[in-house]
CSV table of C-alpha atoms and ligand atoms in Angstrom, one decimal:
chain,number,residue,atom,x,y,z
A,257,UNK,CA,-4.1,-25.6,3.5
A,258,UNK,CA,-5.7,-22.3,5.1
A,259,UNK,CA,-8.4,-21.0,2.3
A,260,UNK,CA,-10.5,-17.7,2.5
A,261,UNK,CA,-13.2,-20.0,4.6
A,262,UNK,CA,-11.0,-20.1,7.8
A,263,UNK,CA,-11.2,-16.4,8.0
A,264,UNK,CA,-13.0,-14.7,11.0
A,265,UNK,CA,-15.4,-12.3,9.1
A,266,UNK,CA,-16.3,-10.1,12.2
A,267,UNK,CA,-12.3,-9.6,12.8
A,268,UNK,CA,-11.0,-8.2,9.7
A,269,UNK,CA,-8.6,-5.8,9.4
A,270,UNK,CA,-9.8,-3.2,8.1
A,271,UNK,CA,-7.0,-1.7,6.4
A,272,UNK,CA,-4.4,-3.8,5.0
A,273,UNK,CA,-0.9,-2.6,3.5
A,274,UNK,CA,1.6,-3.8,1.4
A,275,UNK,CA,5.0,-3.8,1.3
A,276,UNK,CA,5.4,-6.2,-2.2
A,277,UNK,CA,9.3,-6.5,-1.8
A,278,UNK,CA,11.6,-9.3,-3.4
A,279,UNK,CA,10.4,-8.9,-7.2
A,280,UNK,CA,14.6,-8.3,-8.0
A,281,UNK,CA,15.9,-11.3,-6.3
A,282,UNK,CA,12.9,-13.7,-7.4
A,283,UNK,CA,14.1,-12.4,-11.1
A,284,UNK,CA,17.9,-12.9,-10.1
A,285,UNK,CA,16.7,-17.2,-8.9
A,286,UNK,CA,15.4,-17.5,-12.2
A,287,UNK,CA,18.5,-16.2,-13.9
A,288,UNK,CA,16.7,-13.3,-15.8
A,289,UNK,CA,16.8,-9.3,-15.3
A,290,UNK,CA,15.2,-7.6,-12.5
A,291,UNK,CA,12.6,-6.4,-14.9
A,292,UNK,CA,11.0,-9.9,-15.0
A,293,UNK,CA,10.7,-9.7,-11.3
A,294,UNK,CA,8.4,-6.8,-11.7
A,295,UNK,CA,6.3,-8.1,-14.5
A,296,UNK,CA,5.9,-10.9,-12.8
A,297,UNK,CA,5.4,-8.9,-9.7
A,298,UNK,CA,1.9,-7.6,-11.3
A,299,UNK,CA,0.2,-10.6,-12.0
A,300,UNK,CA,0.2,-11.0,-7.7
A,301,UNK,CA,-0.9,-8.0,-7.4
A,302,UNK,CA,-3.8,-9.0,-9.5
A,303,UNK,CA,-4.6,-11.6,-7.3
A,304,UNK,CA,-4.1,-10.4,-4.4
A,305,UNK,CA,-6.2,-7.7,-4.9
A,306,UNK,CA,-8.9,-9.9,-6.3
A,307,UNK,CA,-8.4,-12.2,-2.8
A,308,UNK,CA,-9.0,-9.2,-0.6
A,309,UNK,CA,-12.4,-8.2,-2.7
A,310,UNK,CA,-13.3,-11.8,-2.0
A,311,UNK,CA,-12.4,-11.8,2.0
A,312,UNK,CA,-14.1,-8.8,2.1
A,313,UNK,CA,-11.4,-6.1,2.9
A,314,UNK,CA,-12.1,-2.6,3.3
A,315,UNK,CA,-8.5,-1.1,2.3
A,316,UNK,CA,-5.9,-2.4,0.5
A,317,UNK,CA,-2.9,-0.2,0.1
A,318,UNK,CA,0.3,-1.2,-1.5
A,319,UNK,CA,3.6,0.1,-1.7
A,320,UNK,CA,4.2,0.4,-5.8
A,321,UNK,CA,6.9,3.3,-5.6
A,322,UNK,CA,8.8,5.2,-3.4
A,323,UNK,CA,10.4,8.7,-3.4
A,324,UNK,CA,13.9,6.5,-3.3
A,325,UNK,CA,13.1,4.4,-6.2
A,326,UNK,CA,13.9,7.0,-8.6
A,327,UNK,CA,17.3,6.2,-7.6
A,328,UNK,CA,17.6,2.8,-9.9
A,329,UNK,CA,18.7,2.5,-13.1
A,330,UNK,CA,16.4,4.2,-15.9
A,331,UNK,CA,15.9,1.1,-17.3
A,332,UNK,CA,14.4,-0.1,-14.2
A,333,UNK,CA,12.8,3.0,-13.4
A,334,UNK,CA,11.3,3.3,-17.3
A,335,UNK,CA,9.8,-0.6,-17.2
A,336,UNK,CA,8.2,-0.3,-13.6
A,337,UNK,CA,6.0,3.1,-15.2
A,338,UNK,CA,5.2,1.3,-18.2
A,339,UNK,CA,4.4,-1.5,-16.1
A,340,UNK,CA,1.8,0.9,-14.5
A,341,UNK,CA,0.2,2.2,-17.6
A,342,UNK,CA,-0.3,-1.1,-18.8
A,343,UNK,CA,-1.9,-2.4,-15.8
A,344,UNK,CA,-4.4,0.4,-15.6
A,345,UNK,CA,-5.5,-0.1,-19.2
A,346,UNK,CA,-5.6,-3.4,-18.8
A,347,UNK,CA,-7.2,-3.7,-15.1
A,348,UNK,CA,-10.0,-1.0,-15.2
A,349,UNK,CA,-12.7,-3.6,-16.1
A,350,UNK,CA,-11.4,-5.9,-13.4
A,351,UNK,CA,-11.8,-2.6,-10.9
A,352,UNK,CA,-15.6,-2.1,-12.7
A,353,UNK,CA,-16.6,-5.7,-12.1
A,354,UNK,CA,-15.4,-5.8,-8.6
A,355,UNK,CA,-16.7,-2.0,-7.5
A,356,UNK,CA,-13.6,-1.1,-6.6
A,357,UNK,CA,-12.1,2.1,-6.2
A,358,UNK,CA,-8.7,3.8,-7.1
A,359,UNK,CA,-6.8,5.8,-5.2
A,360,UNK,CA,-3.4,7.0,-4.9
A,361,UNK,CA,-0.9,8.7,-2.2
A,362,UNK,CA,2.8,10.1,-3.2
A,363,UNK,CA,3.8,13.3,-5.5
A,364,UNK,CA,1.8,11.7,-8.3
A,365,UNK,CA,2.5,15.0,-10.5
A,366,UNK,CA,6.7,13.5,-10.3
A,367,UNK,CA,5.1,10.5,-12.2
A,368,UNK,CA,5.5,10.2,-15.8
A,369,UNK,CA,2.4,12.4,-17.9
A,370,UNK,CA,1.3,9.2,-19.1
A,371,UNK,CA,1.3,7.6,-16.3
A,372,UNK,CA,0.2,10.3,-14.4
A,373,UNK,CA,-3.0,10.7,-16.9
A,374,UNK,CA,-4.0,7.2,-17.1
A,375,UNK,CA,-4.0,7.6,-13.1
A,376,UNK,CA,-6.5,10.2,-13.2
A,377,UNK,CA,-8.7,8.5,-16.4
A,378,UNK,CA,-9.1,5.3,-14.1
A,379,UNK,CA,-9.1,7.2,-10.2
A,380,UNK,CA,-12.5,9.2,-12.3
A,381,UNK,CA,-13.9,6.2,-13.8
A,382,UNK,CA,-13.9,4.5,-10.9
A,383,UNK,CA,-14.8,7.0,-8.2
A,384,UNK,CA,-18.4,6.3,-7.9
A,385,UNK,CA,-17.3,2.3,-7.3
A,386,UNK,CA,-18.4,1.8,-3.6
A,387,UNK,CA,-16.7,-1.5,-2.9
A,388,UNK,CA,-12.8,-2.0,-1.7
A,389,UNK,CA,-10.7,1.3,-1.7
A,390,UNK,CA,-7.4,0.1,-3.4
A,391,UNK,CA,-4.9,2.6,-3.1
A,392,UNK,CA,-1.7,2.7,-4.8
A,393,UNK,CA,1.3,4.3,-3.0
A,394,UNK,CA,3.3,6.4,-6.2
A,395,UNK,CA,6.3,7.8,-5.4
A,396,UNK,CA,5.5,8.1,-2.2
A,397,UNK,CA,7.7,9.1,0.9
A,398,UNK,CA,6.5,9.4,4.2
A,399,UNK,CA,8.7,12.0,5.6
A,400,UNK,CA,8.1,14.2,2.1
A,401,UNK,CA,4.4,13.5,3.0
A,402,UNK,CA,5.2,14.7,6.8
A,403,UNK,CA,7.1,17.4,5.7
A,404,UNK,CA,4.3,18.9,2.9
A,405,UNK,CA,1.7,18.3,6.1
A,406,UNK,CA,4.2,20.6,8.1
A,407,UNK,CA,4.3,23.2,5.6
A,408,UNK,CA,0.2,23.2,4.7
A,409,UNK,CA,-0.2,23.7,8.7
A,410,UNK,CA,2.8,26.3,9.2
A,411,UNK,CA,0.8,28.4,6.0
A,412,UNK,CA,-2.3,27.9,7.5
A,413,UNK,CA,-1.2,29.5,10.9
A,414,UNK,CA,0.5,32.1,9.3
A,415,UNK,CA,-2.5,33.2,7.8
A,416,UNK,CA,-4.3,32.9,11.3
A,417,UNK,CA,-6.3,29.8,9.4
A,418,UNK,CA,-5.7,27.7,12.7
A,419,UNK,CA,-3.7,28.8,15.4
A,420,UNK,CA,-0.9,26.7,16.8
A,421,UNK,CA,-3.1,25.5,19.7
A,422,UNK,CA,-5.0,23.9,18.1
A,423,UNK,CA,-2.9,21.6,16.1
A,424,UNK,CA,-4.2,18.3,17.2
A,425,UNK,CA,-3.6,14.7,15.7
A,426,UNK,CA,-6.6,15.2,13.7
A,427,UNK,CA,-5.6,18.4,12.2
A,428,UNK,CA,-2.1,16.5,11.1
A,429,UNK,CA,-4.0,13.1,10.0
A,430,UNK,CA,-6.4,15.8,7.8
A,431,UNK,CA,-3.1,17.2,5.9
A,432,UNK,CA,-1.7,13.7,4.8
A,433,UNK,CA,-2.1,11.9,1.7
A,434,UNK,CA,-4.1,9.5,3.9
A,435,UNK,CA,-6.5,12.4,5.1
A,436,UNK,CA,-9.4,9.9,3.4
A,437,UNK,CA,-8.2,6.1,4.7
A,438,UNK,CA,-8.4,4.9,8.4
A,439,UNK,CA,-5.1,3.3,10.0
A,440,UNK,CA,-3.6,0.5,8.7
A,441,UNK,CA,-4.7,-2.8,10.5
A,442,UNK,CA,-2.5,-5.3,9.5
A,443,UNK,CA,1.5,-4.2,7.4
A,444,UNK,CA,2.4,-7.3,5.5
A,445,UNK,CA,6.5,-6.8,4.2
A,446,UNK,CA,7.4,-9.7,2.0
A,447,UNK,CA,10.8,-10.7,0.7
A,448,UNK,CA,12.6,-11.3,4.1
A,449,UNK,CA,13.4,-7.9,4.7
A,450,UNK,CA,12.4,-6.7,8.3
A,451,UNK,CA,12.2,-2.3,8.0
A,452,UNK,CA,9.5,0.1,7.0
A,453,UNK,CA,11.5,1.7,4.4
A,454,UNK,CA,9.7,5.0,4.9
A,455,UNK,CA,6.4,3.4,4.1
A,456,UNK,CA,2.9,5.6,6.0
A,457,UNK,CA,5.4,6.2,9.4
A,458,UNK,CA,2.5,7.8,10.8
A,459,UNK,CA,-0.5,5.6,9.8
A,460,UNK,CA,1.3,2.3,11.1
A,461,UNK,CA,1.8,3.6,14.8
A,462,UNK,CA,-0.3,0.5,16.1
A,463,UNK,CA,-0.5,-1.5,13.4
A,464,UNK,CA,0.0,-5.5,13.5
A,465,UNK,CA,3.4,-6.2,11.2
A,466,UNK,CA,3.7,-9.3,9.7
A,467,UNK,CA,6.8,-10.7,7.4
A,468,UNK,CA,6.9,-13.4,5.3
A,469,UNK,CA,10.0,-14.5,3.5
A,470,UNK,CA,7.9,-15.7,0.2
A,471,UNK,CA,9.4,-13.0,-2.6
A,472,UNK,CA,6.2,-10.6,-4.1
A,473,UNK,CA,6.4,-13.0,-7.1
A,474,UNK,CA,5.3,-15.9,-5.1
A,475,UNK,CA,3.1,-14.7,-3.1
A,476,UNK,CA,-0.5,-16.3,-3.1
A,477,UNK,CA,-3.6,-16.8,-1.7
A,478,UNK,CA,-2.7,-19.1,0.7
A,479,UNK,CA,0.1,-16.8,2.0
A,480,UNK,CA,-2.4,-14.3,2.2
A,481,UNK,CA,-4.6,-16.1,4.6
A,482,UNK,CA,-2.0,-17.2,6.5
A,483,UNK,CA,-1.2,-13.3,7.2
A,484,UNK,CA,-4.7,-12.9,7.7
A,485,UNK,CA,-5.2,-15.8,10.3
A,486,UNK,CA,-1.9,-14.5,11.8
A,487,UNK,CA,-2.9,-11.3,12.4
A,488,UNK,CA,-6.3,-12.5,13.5
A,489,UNK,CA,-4.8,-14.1,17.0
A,490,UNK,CA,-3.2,-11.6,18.1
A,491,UNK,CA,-4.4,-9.4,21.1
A,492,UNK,CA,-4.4,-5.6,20.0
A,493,UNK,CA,-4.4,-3.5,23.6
A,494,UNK,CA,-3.8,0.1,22.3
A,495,UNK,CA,-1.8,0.5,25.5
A,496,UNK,CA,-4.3,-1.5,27.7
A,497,UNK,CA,-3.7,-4.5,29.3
A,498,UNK,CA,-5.4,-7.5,28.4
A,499,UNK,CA,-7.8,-7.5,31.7
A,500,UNK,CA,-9.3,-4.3,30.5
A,501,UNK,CA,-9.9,-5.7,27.1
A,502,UNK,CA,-12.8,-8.5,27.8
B,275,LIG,C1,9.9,-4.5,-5.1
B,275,LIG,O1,10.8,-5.4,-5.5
B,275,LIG,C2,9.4,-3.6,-6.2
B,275,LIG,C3,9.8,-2.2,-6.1
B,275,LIG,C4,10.5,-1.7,-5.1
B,275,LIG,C5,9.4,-1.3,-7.1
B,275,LIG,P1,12.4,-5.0,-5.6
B,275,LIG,O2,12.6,-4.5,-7.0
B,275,LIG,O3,12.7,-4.1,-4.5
B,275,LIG,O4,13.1,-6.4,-5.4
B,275,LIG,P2,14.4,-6.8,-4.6
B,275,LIG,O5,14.2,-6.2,-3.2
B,275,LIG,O6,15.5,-6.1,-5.3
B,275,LIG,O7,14.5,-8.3,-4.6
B,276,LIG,C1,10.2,-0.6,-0.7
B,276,LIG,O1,11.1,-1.6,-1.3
B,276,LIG,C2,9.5,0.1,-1.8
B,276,LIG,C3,8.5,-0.7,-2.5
B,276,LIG,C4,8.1,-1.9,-2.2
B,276,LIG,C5,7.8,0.0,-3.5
B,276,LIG,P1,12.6,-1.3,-1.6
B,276,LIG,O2,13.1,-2.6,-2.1
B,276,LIG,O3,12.7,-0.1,-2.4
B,276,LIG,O4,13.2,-1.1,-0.1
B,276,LIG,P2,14.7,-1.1,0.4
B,276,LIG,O5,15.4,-0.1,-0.4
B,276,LIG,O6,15.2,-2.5,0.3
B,276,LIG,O7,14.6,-0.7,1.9
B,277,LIG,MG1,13.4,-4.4,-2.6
């Protein structure tokens, strides 16, 4: 069994996302509604956000939403934001004991008010936390968060703010949702399912992937640290070769 122990401390990744995919179909073995799946779905992220305090992770961002999700049922939709409201209430003193803060990327004003104001009441109370960033990805697209970046930089040139020379990748990385969070490290997708489902296109470009076919149900620690141990043997050259890295 691979427990936190057989993790390399000084090789971390830094920042870690989330795809948590499979919650429907782990409903669907268990004969019950989709809607199960995602309640069920919560309690691992619990954990798993409580493992990656405990390993000693930087930034955990996972993939709760996304700008195509709106397209289920109401039903669906309805239970996964009340889902969210619940979790916040209930999780802020889990985030208080662990000094960890919120943060969120996505059009978070699409997001239900009470949602959206829980968001805020828990992103404040925990903002002075200096431990694990945990960032929730809310109806979140990565080619509407490309395309708003577009549009902040075209406004800015317009009004001779920057001029189009110097756009530069740090100028683009400043207008993203991500403007605050380094690259992602290590992209665990679980469920089976091999695509990025527009999921941070641009923060990924050299990141390790890593897919698991355990559904986001059951999804554990030890799953986790086998991502982790995974991810720690591989060579990352950045376009190098492997001479030039020792
Ligand atoms: C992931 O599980 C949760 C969300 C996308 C909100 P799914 O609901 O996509 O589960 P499957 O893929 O249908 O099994
Ligand atoms: C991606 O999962 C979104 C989240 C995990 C929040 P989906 O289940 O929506 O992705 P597709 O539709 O199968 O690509
Ligand atoms: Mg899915």
């Amino acid at each position: 069994m691979s427990t936190i122990d057989s993790i390399d401390k000084n090789k971390l990744p830094n920042h870690m996302a989330v795809i948590m995919d499979g919650n429907g179909r782990w409903a669907k073995q268990h004969g019950k509604m989709r809607v199960f799946g995602h309640e069920n779905g919560v309690k691992t992220v619990r954990d798993t956000v409580e493992s990656c305090v405990q390993i000693g992770i930087s930034f955990l961002t996972l993939y709760t939403f996304s700008t195509e999700n709106w397209k289920r049922p109401k039903f669906e939709v309805d239970t996964l934001m009340r889902l969210l409201v619940s979790s916040l209430k209930k999780e802020l003193v889990t985030f208080m004991d662990n000094n960890i803060r919120l943060n969120t990327i996505g059009n978070i004003d699409s997001l239900p008010k009470k949602a959206n104001r829980e968001l805020q009441e828990v992103m404040a109370k925990t903002s002075g936390n200096t431990g694990m960033t945990l960032t929730l990805a809310l109806s979140y697209g990565a080619r509407e968060e490309l395309k708003n970046a577009v549009q902040a930089i075209s406004a800015k040139v317009k009004n001779n703010i920057i001029s189009i020379e110097n756009i530069d990748e740090t100028i683009i990385n400043n207008h993203l949702y991500t403007h605050n969070l380094p690259d992602v490290d290590l992209l665990i997708r679980t469920s089976g399912e091999h695509r990025i489902s527009n999921f941070l296109l641009w923060q990924i470009a050299y990141a390790e992937l890593y897919f698991t076919d355990v559904l986001w149900p059951d999804f554990n620690e030890e799953h986790l640290v086998k991502a982790i141990l995974n991810y720690q043997n591989r060579e990352r050259r950045f376009g190098k070769t492997s001479e030039q890295l020792t």
